[in-house]
Every structure is written in C-alpha cells, then in structure tokens.
Short mmCIF file of C-alpha atoms in Angstrom, two decimals:
data_model
loop_
_atom_site.label_atom_id
_atom_site.label_comp_id
_atom_site.label_asym_id
_atom_site.label_seq_id
_atom_site.Cartn_x
_atom_site.Cartn_y
_atom_site.Cartn_z
CA MET Y 1 21.53 6.33 -5.19
CA LEU Y 2 20.69 2.86 -3.86
CA VAL Y 3 22.00 -0.65 -4.38
CA ASP Y 4 19.77 -3.72 -4.73
CA GLU Y 5 21.88 -6.56 -3.38
CA THR Y 6 19.28 -9.15 -4.38
CA ASP Y 7 19.33 -8.24 -8.10
CA LYS Y 8 22.05 -9.85 -10.22
CA SER Y 9 20.96 -8.13 -13.45
CA LEU Y 10 22.74 -5.34 -15.33
CA GLU Y 11 19.70 -3.05 -15.75
CA PRO Y 12 19.46 0.07 -13.55
CA ARG Y 13 16.07 1.52 -12.72
CA LEU Y 14 14.50 4.56 -11.12
CA LEU Y 15 12.47 4.12 -7.98
CA VAL Y 16 9.79 6.81 -8.10
CA TYR Y 17 7.47 7.38 -5.17
CA LEU Y 18 4.14 9.15 -5.33
CA GLU Y 19 1.46 10.12 -2.86
CA HIS Y 20 -2.10 9.33 -3.79
CA GLY Y 21 -5.37 10.12 -2.03
CA ILE Y 22 -9.02 9.12 -2.28
CA ARG Y 23 -11.72 11.59 -1.25
CA ASP Y 24 -15.47 11.55 -0.73
CA GLY Y 25 -18.05 14.30 -1.31
CA ARG Y 26 -17.47 16.02 2.01
CA THR Y 27 -15.19 19.02 2.57
CA GLY Y 28 -13.26 20.37 5.53
CA ARG Y 29 -13.90 23.62 7.36
CA THR Y 30 -11.78 25.58 4.89
CA GLY Y 31 -13.21 23.82 1.84
CA GLU Y 32 -10.40 21.30 1.33
CA PRO Y 33 -11.30 17.77 0.11
CA HIS Y 34 -12.10 15.22 2.79
CA VAL Y 35 -9.46 12.52 2.22
CA ILE Y 36 -10.52 9.05 3.35
CA SER Y 37 -7.44 7.12 2.18
CA GLN Y 38 -3.84 8.21 1.65
CA ARG Y 39 -1.24 5.90 0.17
CA LEU Y 40 2.46 6.16 -0.70
CA GLN Y 41 3.02 4.19 -3.90
CA PHE Y 42 6.23 3.12 -5.61
CA ILE Y 43 7.02 2.63 -9.30
CA HIS Y 44 10.12 1.25 -11.01
CA LEU Y 45 10.94 2.99 -14.31
CA LYS Y 46 13.27 1.16 -16.68
CA GLU Y 47 15.55 2.40 -19.43
CA ASP Y 48 13.36 0.84 -22.14
CA GLY Y 49 10.46 3.07 -21.09
CA THR Y 50 8.45 0.45 -19.23
CA ALA Y 51 7.12 0.94 -15.72
CA VAL Y 52 6.19 -1.66 -13.08
CA ASP Y 53 4.57 -1.52 -9.67
CA GLY Y 54 7.30 -1.31 -7.03
CA GLY Y 55 5.20 -2.84 -4.25
CA SER Y 56 4.53 -1.45 -0.80
CA ALA Y 57 8.07 -0.92 0.51
CA PRO Y 58 10.76 -1.90 -2.05
CA TYR Y 59 13.37 0.31 -0.36
CA LEU Y 60 13.69 -2.24 2.44
CA ASP Y 61 15.77 -4.39 0.07
CA TYR Y 62 18.15 -1.55 -0.84
CA ARG Y 63 21.16 0.09 0.76
CA PRO Y 64 22.93 3.42 0.09
CA THR Y 65 25.92 3.44 -2.24
CA THR Y 66 29.38 4.16 -0.91
CA GLY Y 67 31.58 6.95 -2.25
CA GLU Y 68 33.69 4.45 -4.22
CA GLU Y 69 30.56 2.89 -5.74
CA CYS Y 70 29.21 6.31 -6.74
CA ALA Y 71 32.40 6.95 -8.70
CA ALA Y 72 32.10 3.57 -10.44
CA VAL Y 73 28.54 4.19 -11.62
CA ALA Y 74 28.93 7.88 -12.48
CA ALA Y 75 28.22 7.22 -16.17
CA VAL Y 76 24.89 5.59 -15.31
CA THR Y 77 23.67 8.62 -13.36
CA SER Y 78 24.07 10.89 -16.38
CA ALA Y 79 22.20 8.63 -18.83
CA PRO Y 80 19.64 10.65 -20.87
CA TRP Y 81 16.70 8.33 -20.15
CA MET Y 82 16.63 9.39 -16.50
CA SER Y 83 15.80 12.98 -17.35
CA GLN Y 84 13.44 12.46 -20.26
CA GLY Y 85 9.80 12.62 -19.18
CA VAL Y 86 10.29 10.77 -15.91
CA GLU Y 87 7.43 12.59 -14.18
CA ASP Y 88 5.03 12.10 -17.10
CA ARG Y 89 5.86 8.40 -17.34
CA ALA Y 90 5.46 7.85 -13.62
CA LEU Y 91 2.19 9.77 -13.37
CA GLY Y 92 0.84 8.13 -16.51
CA TYR Y 93 1.50 4.65 -15.16
CA ALA Y 94 0.06 5.56 -11.74
CA ILE Y 95 -3.14 6.96 -13.26
CA ALA Y 96 -3.59 3.97 -15.57
CA SER Y 97 -2.61 1.15 -13.20
CA LEU Y 98 -2.26 2.09 -9.53
CA VAL Y 99 -4.99 4.69 -8.99
CA PRO Y 100 -7.85 2.44 -10.24
CA ILE Y 101 -6.76 -0.34 -7.88
CA HIS Y 102 -6.56 2.02 -4.91
CA LEU Y 103 -9.94 3.54 -5.78
CA ALA Y 104 -11.62 0.14 -6.18
CA GLU Y 105 -10.27 -1.10 -2.84
CA VAL Y 106 -11.48 1.98 -0.97
CA LYS Y 107 -14.87 1.96 -2.68
CA ARG Y 108 -15.47 -1.70 -1.92
CA ARG Y 109 -14.66 -1.24 1.76
CA ARG Y 110 -16.30 2.15 2.34
CA LEU Y 111 -19.54 1.50 0.43
CA ALA Y 112 -20.12 -1.67 2.45
CA GLU Y 113 -19.57 0.30 5.67
CA ILE Y 114 -21.87 3.14 4.55
CA ASP Y 115 -24.64 0.70 3.55
CA LYS Y 116 -24.49 -0.86 7.02
CA VAL Y 117 -24.61 2.52 8.75
CA GLU Y 118 -27.53 3.63 6.57
CA ARG Y 119 -29.57 0.54 7.43
CA GLU Y 120 -29.00 1.05 11.14
CA VAL Y 121 -29.72 4.79 11.02
CA ARG Y 122 -32.91 4.38 9.02
CA ALA Y 123 -34.15 1.59 11.27
CA ARG Y 124 -33.50 3.54 14.47
CA LEU Y 125 -34.89 6.89 13.29
CA THR Y 126 -37.89 5.28 11.62
CA ARG Y 127 -38.79 3.64 14.94
CA GLU Y 128 -38.47 7.03 16.64
CA ILE Y 129 -40.62 8.76 14.01
CA ASN Y 130 -43.32 6.07 14.19
CA TYR Y 131 -43.32 6.25 17.98
CA TRP Y 132 -43.75 10.04 18.08
CA ASP Y 133 -46.37 10.00 15.32
CA ALA Y 134 -48.38 7.48 17.31
CA ARG Y 135 -47.78 9.46 20.51
CA THR Y 136 -49.01 12.64 18.81
CA ALA Y 137 -52.27 10.95 17.79
CA GLN Y 138 -52.74 9.56 21.30
CA LEU Y 139 -52.13 12.94 22.95
CA ARG Y 140 -54.63 14.65 20.65
CA GLU Y 141 -57.29 12.15 21.71
CA GLU Y 142 -56.45 12.82 25.36
CA GLU Y 143 -56.60 16.58 24.78
CA ARG Y 144 -60.07 16.25 23.27
CA ALA Y 145 -61.10 14.15 26.27
CA GLY Y 146 -59.77 16.85 28.62
CA LYS Y 147 -57.12 14.65 30.28
CA GLU Y 148 -54.18 16.26 32.08
CA GLN Y 149 -50.89 15.72 30.16
CA ARG Y 150 -47.18 16.10 30.90
CA ILE Y 151 -46.49 16.69 27.19
CA ASN Y 152 -48.93 18.03 24.65
CA ALA Y 153 -49.59 16.86 21.09
CA ALA Y 154 -47.82 19.85 19.56
CA ASN Y 155 -44.56 19.00 21.35
CA ALA Y 156 -44.82 15.36 20.33
CA GLU Y 157 -45.47 16.37 16.73
CA ALA Y 158 -42.44 18.73 16.80
CA THR Y 159 -40.28 15.87 18.14
CA ALA Y 160 -41.46 13.61 15.30
CA GLN Y 161 -40.59 16.33 12.78
CA ARG Y 162 -37.10 16.72 14.29
CA MET Y 163 -36.58 12.99 13.82
CA VAL Y 164 -37.64 13.31 10.17
CA ASP Y 165 -35.26 16.25 9.65
CA ARG Y 166 -32.43 14.32 11.32
CA LEU Y 167 -33.07 11.33 9.05
CA HIS Y 168 -32.97 13.54 5.94
CA LYS Y 169 -29.78 15.27 7.13
CA ARG Y 170 -28.07 11.97 7.92
CA GLN Y 171 -29.14 10.55 4.57
CA SER Y 172 -27.60 13.57 2.79
CA GLU Y 173 -24.33 13.07 4.70
CA LEU Y 174 -24.23 9.41 3.74
CA ASP Y 175 -24.91 10.30 0.10
CA ARG Y 176 -21.89 12.63 0.17
CA GLU Y 177 -19.79 9.88 1.72
CA ARG Y 178 -20.72 7.65 -1.23
CA GLN Y 179 -19.26 10.16 -3.71
CA ILE Y 180 -15.82 8.50 -3.66
CA THR Y 181 -13.33 9.76 -6.25
CA ALA Y 182 -9.57 9.71 -6.79
CA LEU Y 183 -7.35 12.75 -6.34
CA PRO Y 184 -4.47 13.24 -8.81
CA PRO Y 185 -1.27 11.44 -7.74
CA VAL Y 186 1.58 13.70 -6.65
CA LEU Y 187 5.22 12.90 -7.42
CA LYS Y 188 7.25 13.09 -4.19
CA GLY Y 189 10.74 11.96 -5.27
CA ALA Y 190 12.91 9.44 -7.05
CA ALA Y 191 16.12 7.46 -6.52
CA LEU Y 192 18.38 5.54 -8.89
CA VAL Y 193 18.61 1.84 -8.05
CA ILE Y 194 21.76 0.00 -9.12
CA PRO Y 195 21.48 -3.82 -9.21
CA ARG Y 196 24.30 -5.77 -7.63
CA GLY Y 197 25.22 -7.35 -10.97
CA LEU Y 198 25.71 -3.98 -12.65
CA LEU Y 199 27.60 -2.57 -9.68
CA HIS Y 200 30.06 -5.47 -9.70
CA SER Y 201 30.52 -5.16 -13.45
CA LEU Y 202 31.16 -1.41 -13.36
CA SER Y 203 33.35 -1.62 -10.27
CA ALA Y 204 35.52 -4.26 -11.91
CA GLY Y 205 35.81 -2.20 -15.09
CA ALA Y 206 36.83 0.88 -13.11
CA GLY Y 207 39.31 -1.07 -10.99
CA PHE Y 208 37.31 -0.59 -7.77
CA GLY Y 209 36.91 -3.52 -5.48
CA GLN Y 210 38.17 -6.02 -8.02
CA VAL Y 211 39.47 -9.16 -6.37
CA PRO Y 212 42.40 -10.83 -8.14
CA GLY Y 213 41.43 -14.18 -9.55
CA PHE Y 214 37.79 -13.33 -10.33
CA ALA Y 215 36.79 -14.35 -13.82
CA GLU Y 216 35.51 -11.55 -16.03
CA ASP Y 217 33.77 -14.00 -18.36
CA PRO Y 218 30.07 -14.35 -17.33
CA ALA Y 219 30.06 -18.10 -17.93
CA ALA Y 220 33.14 -18.53 -15.75
CA ARG Y 221 31.61 -16.37 -12.99
CA ALA Y 222 28.43 -18.42 -13.13
CA ALA Y 223 30.45 -21.62 -12.78
CA ILE Y 224 32.27 -20.18 -9.75
CA GLU Y 225 28.97 -19.14 -8.15
CA GLN Y 226 27.50 -22.59 -8.70
CA GLN Y 227 30.56 -24.24 -7.18
CA ALA Y 228 30.30 -21.97 -4.13
CA MET Y 229 26.64 -22.83 -3.69
CA GLU Y 230 27.29 -26.57 -3.98
CA ALA Y 231 30.15 -26.37 -1.48
CA VAL Y 232 28.01 -24.59 1.13
CA MET Y 233 25.07 -26.95 0.65
CA ALA Y 234 27.37 -29.98 0.93
CA HIS Y 235 28.76 -28.59 4.17
CA GLU Y 236 25.25 -28.08 5.54
CA ARG Y 237 24.27 -31.65 4.66
CA ALA Y 238 27.41 -32.90 6.41
CA LEU Y 239 26.20 -31.10 9.54
CA GLY Y 240 22.88 -32.96 9.30
CA SER Y 241 20.86 -29.97 8.07
CA LEU Y 242 18.47 -29.78 5.12
CA PRO Y 243 19.57 -26.94 2.79
CA PHE Y 244 17.45 -25.44 0.00
CA ASP Y 245 18.67 -23.17 -2.81
CA VAL Y 246 16.51 -20.01 -2.83
CA SER Y 247 18.95 -17.73 -4.67
CA ALA Y 248 16.60 -17.35 -7.64
CA GLU Y 249 13.86 -15.96 -5.38
CA LYS Y 250 15.89 -12.80 -4.53
CA LYS Y 251 15.13 -12.94 -0.81
CA GLY Y 252 18.41 -11.36 0.24
CA TRP Y 253 20.03 -14.71 1.03
CA ASP Y 254 20.92 -17.76 -1.08
CA ILE Y 255 20.27 -20.80 1.07
CA GLU Y 256 17.70 -21.72 3.71
CA SER Y 257 19.01 -24.52 5.91
CA ARG Y 258 16.72 -26.27 8.41
CA ASP Y 259 17.80 -28.33 11.42
CA PRO Y 260 15.58 -31.47 11.22
CA HIS Y 261 15.72 -31.97 14.99
CA THR Y 262 14.88 -28.48 16.26
CA GLY Y 263 13.16 -27.08 13.17
CA ARG Y 264 15.40 -24.01 13.37
CA LEU Y 265 15.86 -22.28 10.01
CA ARG Y 266 19.10 -20.52 9.08
CA PHE Y 267 19.47 -18.00 6.25
CA ILE Y 268 22.80 -18.15 4.45
CA GLU Y 269 24.27 -15.61 2.01
CA VAL Y 270 26.99 -17.25 -0.07
CA ILE Y 271 30.00 -15.03 -0.77
CA ARG Y 272 31.47 -16.25 -4.07
CA THR Y 273 35.26 -16.33 -4.21
CA PRO Y 274 37.47 -18.10 -6.74
CA ARG Y 275 39.12 -21.38 -5.88
#
C-alpha cells in the first residue's frame, strides 16, 4: 500500500504495472521472438471502473504506508472493486490505449532507421556488383587475347554472384526487421494508492493521528489551509522573496519562492495547523 502525498482527494486507486514488448520478424537461436523494445507501463484503475495512463514513473510521488495508517484504511483494502476483473480491465486498457502508442513510436523510429540502412547497403553492394560484372567482361577479353592474368574471369564472375547473393540475403533480413508487431502485455503487479486527503479523513475517523483543534468540516479545513498558505506567502514577501502558489499543480510542495537577487528558488511545503 502506498500514499500519494500530493493528492488531496478522497478517491483511492490501484496502480497496476505491466510489461510490454515490441518484436520484429526475426527470431532468436531457440526460436523466441526478437524483442526490439521493452517498456514497463503503469495504469491507474479507479473505483468507478475507469482507467488512466499512470505515466512513466508515478511511484516516485508515493511513499509506503505506516502500520498505523494501514489499520486506518483497512476497510478500503477489502473493497470489492479491487478484486473484480482488475487484470481484465488493466489489460483491456493497455491493449486499447498504451500498446498502439508504443507500437507507433517504435515503428516510426525503426522504419526510418531500416530505410536508411537499406539505401546504404543497396548503394554499396550495387557498386560492388557493377564493378565485378565489368571486371568479368574485361578479363574475358584479356583471356581471348591470351594475356597473363592474376585473376581469371570465372573468379570475377563468382565474386559478382556472391555480391548479388549477399544483397538478396541482406534485403531479406531488412524485410524481416520491418515486420514490427506488438506482443501481448503482461501484468506484473499492483499496489493500492491512498490519497493524502482520504488518509487524513480515515485516520481522523479512526482516532489515529488526529490533532486536537482540527476542524472536521471540509469548508473549515479549507479555510484553515488558505490561512496557512497566506501566512507563509506573507512571510516570504516580508523577507524580500517572490512566492508563487503551486499547490494546485500537485508537485509535492505548495509554494515556490524565488530570491530576486540571487535567483535561488526554494520549495516550501505548508503544514496546516489550526490557529
């Protein structure tokens, strides 16, 4: 179980992580698919059945729950929605939304690379083939004229044929590299994410961590939070700094305060306490 300190809502969610690969038409020595891109992808599943992309590393914003917090949110962990078709929902969303994006990104990058390689390979081997074809014709003329040669026409012709075979082989390899397809996503695990707002609400209701004097009414709590923010920003202005309220952006802090002389930026988390 994890806690999202930047989320003031009351809605828990499941963080599901999946592994997804993209392959081309080649295979390994034992016949396994040749994977050209592997990605760990995250999905947030909500109680209402919706799913959203979790981004590249959402866990960086979370922290583990303490033993006391686990006791406070015990009822949430046993909610039916967390055990009803979680895997199907996660895989369905990944297949519909995340896999096509991953596949398109890899295709766009790899096909451009393959086209460039093909142009260079064809140009180089075609020059070689043309050279040895011309050399074969020249050597045959010299043979008919009875000239002494270090290499005969048959050897030159065989070299030209090897170049042709190499071109065909390389072209076949490049064609297999163009056969880019998506492998099925694989569910690797899941974790329950408790937003800070819900944790505070449940902790207060269970008598854990409740500070005397805190208002239980949401409007009163909001007023207290606003007063705390205004007090901190006023203090920063008194120090000559330029504070900005970024609490709505869920960055992990509430205020960014810049020193106008040095340009130094400070990140401030406001701890709300009653007056």
